[in-house]
Amino acid sequence: MLGREYIRFHRRGDLIHPDFLPESQVYLDLAAELLTLYADARDRGCSRGELAVPVEALVKGHGGPAGAFVKLIDDACGYTAAAGNDCPELRRRLLTLSGEWWKNGWDEAARQRALTAMPELAAFAAGDIYGDLPENERLTEIPDWTPEAVIRRYNLGLVQGLLLYAGNLTLTIPAADAAEWRRLFKYLKFFRLLAELRRHDKGLTVTVSGPFALFENTRKYGCQLASFFPAVPLLKNWQVTAEIRWDKRDLRLKLDERSGLISHYRNFSAYVPEEIRLFIQLFRQKSDKWQPVGDTPLIELGEGRIAFPDFSFRAGDDGPVVHLELFHRWHRAQLTDRLAFLARHPELPLVIGIDRSLADDNEFPVILDHYPQLADRLFRFRDFPGVDRVLKMLEGRVSAHSVTGGGISR
Amino acid sequence: MTAAVLSFEAGTLSLRGDLPEPLPPDVAAHVKWDPRTSTWRARGMDYAPVVIGLLAAGVPLDDRARGFAPVDLKWRKELTLRPHQQQALDRWWQSGSRGIVELPTGAGKTILAVMAIAAVARPALVLVPTIDLLQQWTTVLEDFFGGPVGMLGGGEHRVADLTVSTYDSAVLQMEFIGNRFGLLIADECHHLPGAVYRLAAEMATAPFRLGLSATPDSGDERDALLTGLLGPVVCRVGIGELEGKYLSGYRTERIEVPLDADEEAGYRFHHRVYTDFLKRHRIAFRSPADWGRFLGLCARSAEGKQVLASFFEQRRIARSGRAKIRMVEELLRRHAGERIILFTADNAGAYLLGRHFLLPVITHRTGVRERKEFLEGFRSGVYPVLVTSKVLNEGVDVPEAGVGIVLSGSASVREHVQRLGRILRPAAGKSEAVLYELVGAGTSEQSVSRRRREHAAYRGRY
């Protein structure tokens, strides 16, 4: 993400216009030059300090967005600790000795005797005894980006850098595309943001913020808003507005699909934790009958609120579909809502997994007491549910359906 | 009538269920309607007044927000409070177990906090500004109450009935754990009113709160904010009241160090380049925004970049010129056999000393293991000299230190008082502590030094 010093924009009144870059030859060449420089440095195993010299020269020579390009590329690079992992141990031995020398106001004769007897320590003392500081770390990985990708990330980075100073973000999208909504709401859930929805004849207006934003224009959620933003340009039609507090001024940012922003968020799975990928993989191995369904549906909760289950599973090729929604420790309010909704709508083919950090051994029985009719739809997990448990719940739903005739969709 | 339901949600309180209309005034004063979730919402810190307001109005309440219960804290050590500690504890208790205690460094704030935890007998969260204090507090709490003590920060993520957290980690974690503690203790609480850090206190439901600092007052709007977060200052004890009894006696010595001739010429040249630029652009550094303006102007032209380079060079010479390094050597020899802390304004200066004199250096870049080893080695005497930039300014308990040498520092009175505090803790065989302040003669450090000494601790001392 780009910090304040890299953010370039101009103003008309209180409206911010980020200085987006075109994918013109001059910027493509600059990005290509930097990517080549980093690739060469990686191949030669350069340290941060060694790399900084040509990078600074290039940045000074080009000016403009070069520094920001470097920041974006460097953040995506991997570095390893400086050569000589024994540095702390050598330092400990040397400093222990120097402690003795200082106790007498520096004993030069003792120093010479000790270092003559320990050539390894003498060599260490002759070099940089703090040589394992970050500037000496070695470049080992660089991002697999094209020059175009650098420019696109820069343009997104300008918006993200501004959103760090926003208390909330308002997004207007057409009502039509449920698949787009689904993806968007998964990102909201992933970044632990709250949304206030308002339907109108042009579609849906979504005001995105965090719970505490109700009380003060805190920038606590700025990082989450900035992380969420690249999900927006994935939509076909969209409009975003945000109030930005910049240099003690309240400014406005207004963007839409014509702003030319291109997201690097390709699909949500790229941002799903590893355990979800493993879960799906294991699920496919363990179950011949049930298979994960690609698209989960949206559930209208009333009062303009919408929910998307985390997973949907189909029994056989054209069997019933059952949805699974997971609630973690930060979903307490949503869980309360969902339980109440499910109690009112037992026909909904939904089972609910609750993280033990949200409902411990004392709290879970209280939930079951409140909603005895949901007992066969609720289960607990620690961090992430196990496949066997989920399969059991899915089978339970099918059995319940065969008895009650409710709660399964096709 | 069924009950109103109060829940803890991500650092806030959500109030729903059967509620009277209108809400009782004492409740309405603390809640706002949240259209995103169709509930009333309050800050975590408003837990106590909201609950009291509902109960006082006779509203049946299902309190699901409270995530803590009384705890049985077993003592492993007997404690006898000194008179000033007992007085502070009594006043805090009489103020409803809310408020701030101002005690000089070394006067036993940690012991006071241990007694407060025992008195309240609720799960407690201690907020600290640095990793070193995180480790130090954890060790003390384990020592008095037995383990395990939770830690948040420095690569640790363990929550227990007694937990110590850095301010940074607390801001990130409070939305998940903010309702699990009945007592919130903010060490070095003058950090708390910052725009980000204050969220840690605002999102916590703890009804009981204790702030600790040697320098709680800022003299601006942050003082009122701090009072809102923790309560008022309930007890103040100055260095003068404890010096020679519970704190070491001390003297301060300000040494003006003339620059070497070539460095003096370099300083004058670069200082003029820098100040001429300021005059031309009418920058007076009267507000924090001026620094941003200066950097912005520097970034826009080749001349500006040269000016910035000059700014850094004249500052480097003033802070750590060769003559100062020689003076450090002289002082190290003069105090051979004593425990000495060297303070610098920046990491570059700290590592310069560390490399030149082969000394252990602690900065924010020092790894957790090595940092612990350096501190323990300093306490035990394996390392008689320790170099640090700013991370040891506050709170860290090194009573053995009897000599402080400030190679360079900011104009902050608070920083300078805290640095003095590092050498004031009483220890066996320690009669008088001494703090040296090295000031580059004829440089801007002279005015910086004047400003940072404007505190009672330096009054009447050279």
Short mmCIF file of N, CA and C in Angstrom, two decimals, chain A residues 8 59-60 63 87-89 91-107 111 115 125 128-136 192 194-197 207-216 218-221 224 247-248 303 305 329-330 332-334 336-337 363 366 370, chain B residues 7-14 16 30-39 41-44 46 62 64 157 171-173 175-177 179 195-196 198-199 202-203 287-289 299 305 329 332-333 336-338 351 354-355 357-361 363 365-366 370 373-374 381-385:
data_model
loop_
_atom_site.label_atom_id
_atom_site.label_comp_id
_atom_site.label_asym_id
_atom_site.label_seq_id
_atom_site.Cartn_x
_atom_site.Cartn_y
_atom_site.Cartn_z
N ARG A 8 -0.36 11.27 -4.98
CA ARG A 8 -0.40 12.45 -5.85
C ARG A 8 -1.84 12.68 -6.31
N VAL A 59 15.49 6.46 -9.00
CA VAL A 59 14.36 7.27 -8.52
C VAL A 59 14.68 8.75 -8.68
N LYS A 60 15.92 9.14 -8.31
CA LYS A 60 16.29 10.55 -8.44
C LYS A 60 16.29 10.97 -9.90
N GLY A 63 12.35 10.76 -10.99
CA GLY A 63 11.38 11.56 -10.22
C GLY A 63 9.99 10.98 -10.40
N CYS A 87 25.64 -14.37 13.51
CA CYS A 87 25.96 -12.99 13.92
C CYS A 87 25.58 -12.72 15.39
N PRO A 88 24.34 -13.03 15.83
CA PRO A 88 24.00 -12.75 17.23
C PRO A 88 24.91 -13.48 18.22
N GLU A 89 25.28 -14.72 17.89
CA GLU A 89 26.13 -15.49 18.81
C GLU A 89 27.53 -14.89 18.88
N ARG A 91 28.27 -11.85 18.24
CA ARG A 91 28.12 -10.55 18.91
C ARG A 91 28.07 -10.75 20.42
N ARG A 92 27.30 -11.78 20.84
CA ARG A 92 27.20 -12.04 22.28
C ARG A 92 28.58 -12.32 22.88
N ARG A 93 29.36 -13.14 22.17
CA ARG A 93 30.69 -13.47 22.69
C ARG A 93 31.59 -12.23 22.73
N LEU A 94 31.55 -11.46 21.64
CA LEU A 94 32.42 -10.27 21.58
C LEU A 94 32.02 -9.23 22.63
N LEU A 95 30.71 -9.00 22.75
CA LEU A 95 30.26 -7.97 23.70
C LEU A 95 30.49 -8.40 25.15
N THR A 96 30.41 -9.70 25.40
CA THR A 96 30.72 -10.18 26.74
C THR A 96 32.18 -9.87 27.08
N LEU A 97 33.04 -10.11 26.10
CA LEU A 97 34.45 -9.77 26.31
C LEU A 97 34.64 -8.27 26.47
N SER A 98 33.99 -7.50 25.59
CA SER A 98 34.19 -6.04 25.66
C SER A 98 33.67 -5.50 26.99
N GLY A 99 32.64 -6.17 27.55
CA GLY A 99 32.16 -5.78 28.88
C GLY A 99 33.26 -5.87 29.91
N GLU A 100 34.06 -6.93 29.81
CA GLU A 100 35.20 -7.08 30.73
C GLU A 100 36.21 -5.95 30.50
N TRP A 101 36.47 -5.65 29.22
CA TRP A 101 37.47 -4.62 28.93
C TRP A 101 37.03 -3.25 29.46
N TRP A 102 35.71 -2.97 29.36
CA TRP A 102 35.21 -1.66 29.81
C TRP A 102 35.18 -1.53 31.33
N LYS A 103 35.09 -2.66 32.02
CA LYS A 103 34.98 -2.57 33.48
C LYS A 103 36.21 -1.88 34.07
N ASN A 104 37.30 -1.92 33.34
CA ASN A 104 38.51 -1.25 33.81
C ASN A 104 38.83 -0.01 32.98
N GLY A 105 37.80 0.55 32.38
CA GLY A 105 38.04 1.75 31.57
C GLY A 105 38.78 1.43 30.28
N TRP A 106 38.51 0.34 29.71
CA TRP A 106 39.04 -0.18 28.45
C TRP A 106 40.46 -0.74 28.62
N ASP A 107 40.53 -2.06 28.57
CA ASP A 107 41.79 -2.78 28.74
C ASP A 107 42.26 -3.21 27.35
N ARG A 111 42.16 -6.86 25.20
CA ARG A 111 41.48 -6.97 23.90
C ARG A 111 42.38 -7.65 22.88
N LEU A 115 41.61 -11.29 21.09
CA LEU A 115 41.32 -11.39 19.65
C LEU A 115 42.43 -12.14 18.91
N ALA A 125 34.96 -8.73 14.77
CA ALA A 125 35.13 -7.39 15.35
C ALA A 125 35.66 -6.40 14.32
N ASP A 128 31.48 -5.37 10.48
CA ASP A 128 30.35 -4.65 11.06
C ASP A 128 29.67 -5.56 12.07
N ILE A 129 29.82 -5.26 13.35
CA ILE A 129 29.26 -6.17 14.36
C ILE A 129 27.74 -6.13 14.38
N TYR A 130 27.14 -5.13 13.74
CA TYR A 130 25.68 -5.10 13.59
C TYR A 130 25.30 -5.31 12.12
N GLY A 131 26.03 -6.19 11.48
CA GLY A 131 25.83 -6.43 10.04
C GLY A 131 24.57 -7.19 9.70
N ASP A 132 23.83 -7.66 10.71
CA ASP A 132 22.59 -8.39 10.42
C ASP A 132 21.36 -7.51 10.54
N LEU A 133 21.54 -6.21 10.52
CA LEU A 133 20.40 -5.30 10.52
C LEU A 133 19.67 -5.41 9.18
N PRO A 134 18.40 -4.95 9.13
CA PRO A 134 17.60 -5.16 7.92
C PRO A 134 18.27 -4.70 6.62
N GLU A 135 19.07 -3.64 6.66
CA GLU A 135 19.66 -3.17 5.40
C GLU A 135 20.61 -4.19 4.79
N ASN A 136 21.00 -5.19 5.59
CA ASN A 136 21.89 -6.22 5.06
C ASN A 136 21.15 -7.49 4.63
N ARG A 192 -13.96 -7.78 7.70
CA ARG A 192 -14.65 -7.46 8.94
C ARG A 192 -15.23 -6.04 8.94
N LEU A 194 -18.69 -3.50 8.22
CA LEU A 194 -20.14 -3.50 8.26
C LEU A 194 -20.67 -2.67 7.10
N ALA A 195 -21.86 -3.03 6.62
CA ALA A 195 -22.43 -2.28 5.51
C ALA A 195 -23.87 -1.90 5.83
N GLU A 196 -24.20 -0.67 5.53
CA GLU A 196 -25.59 -0.25 5.61
C GLU A 196 -26.11 -0.20 4.18
N LEU A 197 -27.20 -0.93 3.90
CA LEU A 197 -27.71 -1.05 2.53
C LEU A 197 -28.96 -0.20 2.37
N THR A 207 -23.08 1.66 2.34
CA THR A 207 -22.14 2.47 3.11
C THR A 207 -21.31 1.52 3.97
N VAL A 208 -20.02 1.55 3.72
CA VAL A 208 -19.12 0.58 4.35
C VAL A 208 -18.31 1.27 5.44
N SER A 209 -18.30 0.67 6.62
CA SER A 209 -17.48 1.21 7.72
C SER A 209 -17.31 0.12 8.76
N GLY A 210 -16.74 0.46 9.88
CA GLY A 210 -16.62 -0.50 10.98
C GLY A 210 -17.54 -0.12 12.11
N PRO A 211 -17.77 -1.03 13.07
CA PRO A 211 -18.73 -0.75 14.14
C PRO A 211 -18.46 0.55 14.88
N PHE A 212 -17.19 0.82 15.20
CA PHE A 212 -16.88 1.97 16.04
C PHE A 212 -17.01 3.29 15.28
N ALA A 213 -17.11 3.22 13.96
CA ALA A 213 -17.21 4.44 13.15
C ALA A 213 -18.44 5.26 13.50
N LEU A 214 -19.40 4.62 14.18
CA LEU A 214 -20.61 5.34 14.58
C LEU A 214 -20.28 6.45 15.57
N PHE A 215 -19.19 6.31 16.32
CA PHE A 215 -18.91 7.24 17.42
C PHE A 215 -17.87 8.30 17.08
N GLU A 216 -16.93 7.96 16.24
CA GLU A 216 -15.98 8.98 15.85
C GLU A 216 -15.42 8.64 14.48
N THR A 218 -13.06 7.63 13.11
CA THR A 218 -11.78 6.98 13.36
C THR A 218 -11.16 6.46 12.07
N ARG A 219 -9.83 6.49 12.03
CA ARG A 219 -9.16 5.92 10.86
C ARG A 219 -8.82 4.46 11.09
N LYS A 220 -9.36 3.91 12.18
CA LYS A 220 -9.07 2.52 12.49
C LYS A 220 -9.42 1.60 11.33
N TYR A 221 -10.52 1.93 10.64
CA TYR A 221 -10.96 1.04 9.57
C TYR A 221 -10.39 1.43 8.21
N GLN A 224 -8.70 -1.37 6.54
CA GLN A 224 -9.63 -2.37 6.04
C GLN A 224 -10.37 -1.86 4.80
N ASP A 247 -4.61 16.74 5.67
CA ASP A 247 -4.06 18.04 6.09
C ASP A 247 -5.11 18.91 6.76
N LYS A 248 -5.87 18.32 7.67
CA LYS A 248 -6.90 19.02 8.43
C LYS A 248 -8.04 19.55 7.55
N GLU A 303 -35.37 -5.72 5.94
CA GLU A 303 -34.81 -4.42 6.33
C GLU A 303 -33.58 -4.09 5.48
N ARG A 305 -31.29 -5.97 4.43
CA ARG A 305 -30.05 -6.69 4.73
C ARG A 305 -29.95 -7.98 3.93
N ARG A 329 -15.52 -15.11 15.85
CA ARG A 329 -15.68 -14.31 17.06
C ARG A 329 -16.12 -12.89 16.79
N TRP A 330 -15.87 -12.38 15.58
CA TRP A 330 -16.27 -11.00 15.29
C TRP A 330 -17.66 -10.93 14.66
N ARG A 332 -20.64 -11.78 16.20
CA ARG A 332 -21.65 -12.02 17.23
C ARG A 332 -23.01 -11.43 16.84
N ALA A 333 -23.00 -10.19 16.33
CA ALA A 333 -24.28 -9.55 15.98
C ALA A 333 -24.94 -10.30 14.83
N GLN A 334 -24.14 -10.65 13.82
CA GLN A 334 -24.70 -11.35 12.67
C GLN A 334 -25.28 -12.70 13.07
N THR A 336 -26.59 -13.52 15.97
CA THR A 336 -27.89 -13.29 16.64
C THR A 336 -28.98 -13.06 15.60
N ASP A 337 -28.67 -12.23 14.62
CA ASP A 337 -29.64 -11.96 13.54
C ASP A 337 -30.02 -13.22 12.80
N GLU A 363 -21.73 -20.70 26.76
CA GLU A 363 -22.64 -19.90 25.94
C GLU A 363 -23.43 -20.76 24.95
N VAL A 366 -26.75 -22.00 26.08
CA VAL A 366 -27.72 -20.91 26.17
C VAL A 366 -28.37 -20.68 24.80
N HIS A 370 -32.32 -21.11 23.73
CA HIS A 370 -33.11 -20.07 23.07
C HIS A 370 -33.76 -20.59 21.79
N SER B 7 -24.96 -6.82 24.14
CA SER B 7 -23.89 -7.69 23.63
C SER B 7 -22.65 -6.87 23.34
N PHE B 8 -21.52 -7.53 23.40
CA PHE B 8 -20.25 -6.89 23.02
C PHE B 8 -19.97 -7.22 21.55
N GLU B 9 -19.80 -6.20 20.74
CA GLU B 9 -19.56 -6.42 19.32
C GLU B 9 -18.41 -5.56 18.84
N ALA B 10 -17.28 -6.18 18.61
CA ALA B 10 -16.14 -5.52 17.97
C ALA B 10 -15.81 -4.17 18.62
N GLY B 11 -15.70 -4.17 19.92
CA GLY B 11 -15.31 -2.95 20.62
C GLY B 11 -16.47 -2.02 20.93
N THR B 12 -17.66 -2.46 20.57
CA THR B 12 -18.85 -1.65 20.85
C THR B 12 -19.84 -2.50 21.64
N LEU B 13 -20.91 -1.84 22.13
CA LEU B 13 -21.99 -2.56 22.80
C LEU B 13 -23.23 -2.44 21.95
N SER B 14 -23.89 -3.54 21.75
CA SER B 14 -25.13 -3.53 20.98
C SER B 14 -26.28 -3.78 21.95
N ARG B 16 -30.36 -4.33 22.22
CA ARG B 16 -31.57 -4.65 21.47
C ARG B 16 -32.55 -5.34 22.40
N HIS B 30 -25.54 7.68 26.28
CA HIS B 30 -24.36 6.91 25.88
C HIS B 30 -24.55 6.09 24.62
N VAL B 31 -25.77 6.03 24.07
CA VAL B 31 -25.98 5.16 22.91
C VAL B 31 -26.38 5.97 21.68
N LYS B 32 -26.18 5.34 20.52
CA LYS B 32 -26.62 5.93 19.25
C LYS B 32 -27.35 4.84 18.46
N TRP B 33 -28.31 5.24 17.65
CA TRP B 33 -29.01 4.27 16.81
C TRP B 33 -28.11 3.91 15.63
N ASP B 34 -27.93 2.61 15.40
CA ASP B 34 -27.09 2.15 14.30
C ASP B 34 -27.96 1.55 13.21
N PRO B 35 -28.17 2.27 12.12
CA PRO B 35 -29.05 1.75 11.07
C PRO B 35 -28.47 0.54 10.35
N ARG B 36 -27.17 0.32 10.49
CA ARG B 36 -26.56 -0.81 9.79
C ARG B 36 -27.01 -2.14 10.37
N THR B 37 -27.30 -2.13 11.67
CA THR B 37 -27.68 -3.37 12.33
C THR B 37 -29.03 -3.25 13.04
N SER B 38 -29.65 -2.08 12.91
CA SER B 38 -30.94 -1.82 13.56
C SER B 38 -30.88 -2.10 15.06
N THR B 39 -29.84 -1.59 15.69
CA THR B 39 -29.71 -1.72 17.15
C THR B 39 -29.22 -0.39 17.71
N ARG B 41 -26.32 1.36 19.83
CA ARG B 41 -24.90 1.00 19.96
C ARG B 41 -24.20 2.00 20.88
N ALA B 42 -23.27 1.50 21.68
CA ALA B 42 -22.46 2.37 22.56
C ALA B 42 -21.00 1.95 22.45
N ARG B 43 -20.12 2.81 22.92
CA ARG B 43 -18.70 2.43 22.96
C ARG B 43 -18.50 1.39 24.06
N GLY B 44 -17.51 0.55 23.89
CA GLY B 44 -17.23 -0.46 24.91
C GLY B 44 -17.04 0.17 26.28
N ASP B 46 -18.43 2.50 27.64
CA ASP B 46 -19.66 2.96 28.28
C ASP B 46 -20.45 1.82 28.91
N ASP B 62 -30.56 -8.76 29.98
CA ASP B 62 -29.77 -9.97 29.69
C ASP B 62 -28.39 -9.48 29.26
N ARG B 64 -25.12 -9.95 28.02
CA ARG B 64 -24.20 -10.87 27.35
C ARG B 64 -22.88 -10.19 27.00
N HIS B 157 0.86 -14.10 21.27
CA HIS B 157 -0.60 -13.91 21.23
C HIS B 157 -1.25 -14.91 22.19
N VAL B 171 -4.87 -2.16 20.32
CA VAL B 171 -5.75 -1.51 19.34
C VAL B 171 -6.26 -2.55 18.34
N LEU B 172 -5.39 -3.45 17.92
CA LEU B 172 -5.79 -4.47 16.94
C LEU B 172 -6.70 -5.53 17.56
N GLN B 173 -6.46 -5.88 18.81
CA GLN B 173 -7.16 -7.03 19.41
C GLN B 173 -8.40 -6.66 20.22
N GLU B 175 -11.18 -5.37 19.67
CA GLU B 175 -12.51 -5.71 19.17
C GLU B 175 -12.87 -7.17 19.45
N PHE B 176 -11.83 -7.99 19.74
CA PHE B 176 -12.10 -9.40 20.04
C PHE B 176 -12.08 -9.68 21.55
N ILE B 177 -11.27 -8.96 22.28
CA ILE B 177 -11.07 -9.29 23.71
C ILE B 177 -11.51 -8.18 24.65
N ASN B 179 -14.07 -7.23 26.09
CA ASN B 179 -15.05 -7.43 27.18
C ASN B 179 -14.57 -8.47 28.19
N ALA B 195 -4.71 9.53 18.69
CA ALA B 195 -5.90 9.22 17.89
C ALA B 195 -6.11 7.72 17.73
N VAL B 196 -5.04 6.96 17.65
CA VAL B 196 -5.17 5.51 17.46
C VAL B 196 -5.22 4.79 18.80
N ARG B 198 -6.08 5.63 21.72
CA ARG B 198 -7.21 5.79 22.63
C ARG B 198 -8.32 4.78 22.33
N LEU B 199 -8.32 4.24 21.09
CA LEU B 199 -9.32 3.22 20.77
C LEU B 199 -9.19 2.01 21.70
N GLU B 202 -11.20 2.97 24.57
CA GLU B 202 -12.61 3.21 24.22
C GLU B 202 -13.34 1.91 23.93
N MET B 203 -12.62 0.93 23.38
CA MET B 203 -13.27 -0.33 23.00
C MET B 203 -13.33 -1.34 24.15
N SER B 287 4.22 24.82 13.81
CA SER B 287 3.21 23.76 13.93
C SER B 287 3.74 22.51 13.24
N PRO B 288 3.18 21.33 13.61
CA PRO B 288 3.65 20.08 13.00
C PRO B 288 3.51 20.09 11.48
N ALA B 289 2.54 20.85 10.96
CA ALA B 289 2.33 20.89 9.51
C ALA B 289 3.52 21.52 8.79
N ALA B 299 11.20 18.06 -1.71
CA ALA B 299 11.05 16.96 -2.67
C ALA B 299 10.84 17.47 -4.10
N LYS B 305 16.37 19.02 -2.65
CA LYS B 305 17.00 17.77 -2.21
C LYS B 305 18.35 18.04 -1.57
N GLU B 329 33.90 8.67 25.43
CA GLU B 329 34.98 7.76 25.84
C GLU B 329 35.55 8.19 27.19
N LEU B 332 33.13 7.24 29.88
CA LEU B 332 33.12 5.79 30.12
C LEU B 332 34.31 5.39 30.98
N ARG B 333 35.45 6.01 30.72
CA ARG B 333 36.64 5.69 31.53
C ARG B 333 36.48 6.23 32.95
N ALA B 336 34.31 3.95 34.96
CA ALA B 336 34.60 2.52 34.78
C ALA B 336 34.15 1.74 36.01
N GLY B 337 33.51 0.61 35.77
CA GLY B 337 33.04 -0.22 36.89
C GLY B 337 31.61 0.09 37.28
N GLU B 338 31.06 1.22 36.79
CA GLU B 338 29.66 1.54 37.09
C GLU B 338 28.77 1.07 35.94
N TYR B 351 23.92 3.02 16.83
CA TYR B 351 24.78 2.00 16.21
C TYR B 351 26.19 2.53 15.98
N GLY B 354 27.72 1.86 19.24
CA GLY B 354 27.85 0.42 19.44
C GLY B 354 29.02 -0.16 18.66
N ARG B 355 29.17 0.29 17.42
CA ARG B 355 30.26 -0.22 16.57
C ARG B 355 31.60 0.32 17.06
N PHE B 357 32.57 1.55 20.06
CA PHE B 357 33.04 1.13 21.38
C PHE B 357 32.76 -0.34 21.70
N LEU B 358 32.24 -1.08 20.71
CA LEU B 358 31.88 -2.50 20.92
C LEU B 358 30.92 -2.65 22.10
N LEU B 359 29.76 -2.05 21.95
CA LEU B 359 28.76 -2.05 23.03
C LEU B 359 27.43 -2.62 22.56
N PRO B 360 26.67 -3.23 23.47
CA PRO B 360 25.34 -3.70 23.10
C PRO B 360 24.40 -2.52 22.84
N VAL B 361 23.60 -2.64 21.78
CA VAL B 361 22.68 -1.56 21.39
C VAL B 361 21.26 -2.12 21.37
N THR B 363 17.60 -1.02 20.01
CA THR B 363 16.71 -0.10 19.29
C THR B 363 15.45 -0.91 18.94
N ARG B 365 14.89 -2.15 16.31
CA ARG B 365 15.28 -3.20 15.38
C ARG B 365 15.88 -4.42 16.09
N THR B 366 16.17 -4.28 17.35
CA THR B 366 16.79 -5.39 18.08
C THR B 366 15.76 -6.51 18.28
N GLU B 370 17.53 -11.09 21.67
CA GLU B 370 18.76 -10.34 21.94
C GLU B 370 18.49 -9.17 22.89
N GLU B 373 18.38 -10.54 26.29
CA GLU B 373 19.73 -10.91 26.72
C GLU B 373 20.54 -9.67 27.10
N PHE B 374 20.43 -8.62 26.29
CA PHE B 374 21.17 -7.38 26.59
C PHE B 374 20.73 -6.79 27.93
N GLY B 381 25.52 -7.21 35.08
CA GLY B 381 26.85 -6.64 35.06
C GLY B 381 27.75 -7.22 33.98
N VAL B 382 27.26 -8.22 33.23
CA VAL B 382 28.05 -8.76 32.12
C VAL B 382 28.35 -7.64 31.12
N TYR B 383 27.33 -6.83 30.86
CA TYR B 383 27.50 -5.65 30.00
C TYR B 383 27.41 -4.41 30.89
N PRO B 384 28.50 -3.74 31.20
CA PRO B 384 28.41 -2.57 32.09
C PRO B 384 27.86 -1.34 31.39
N VAL B 385 27.87 -1.35 30.06
CA VAL B 385 27.38 -0.18 29.31
C VAL B 385 26.35 -0.65 28.29
#
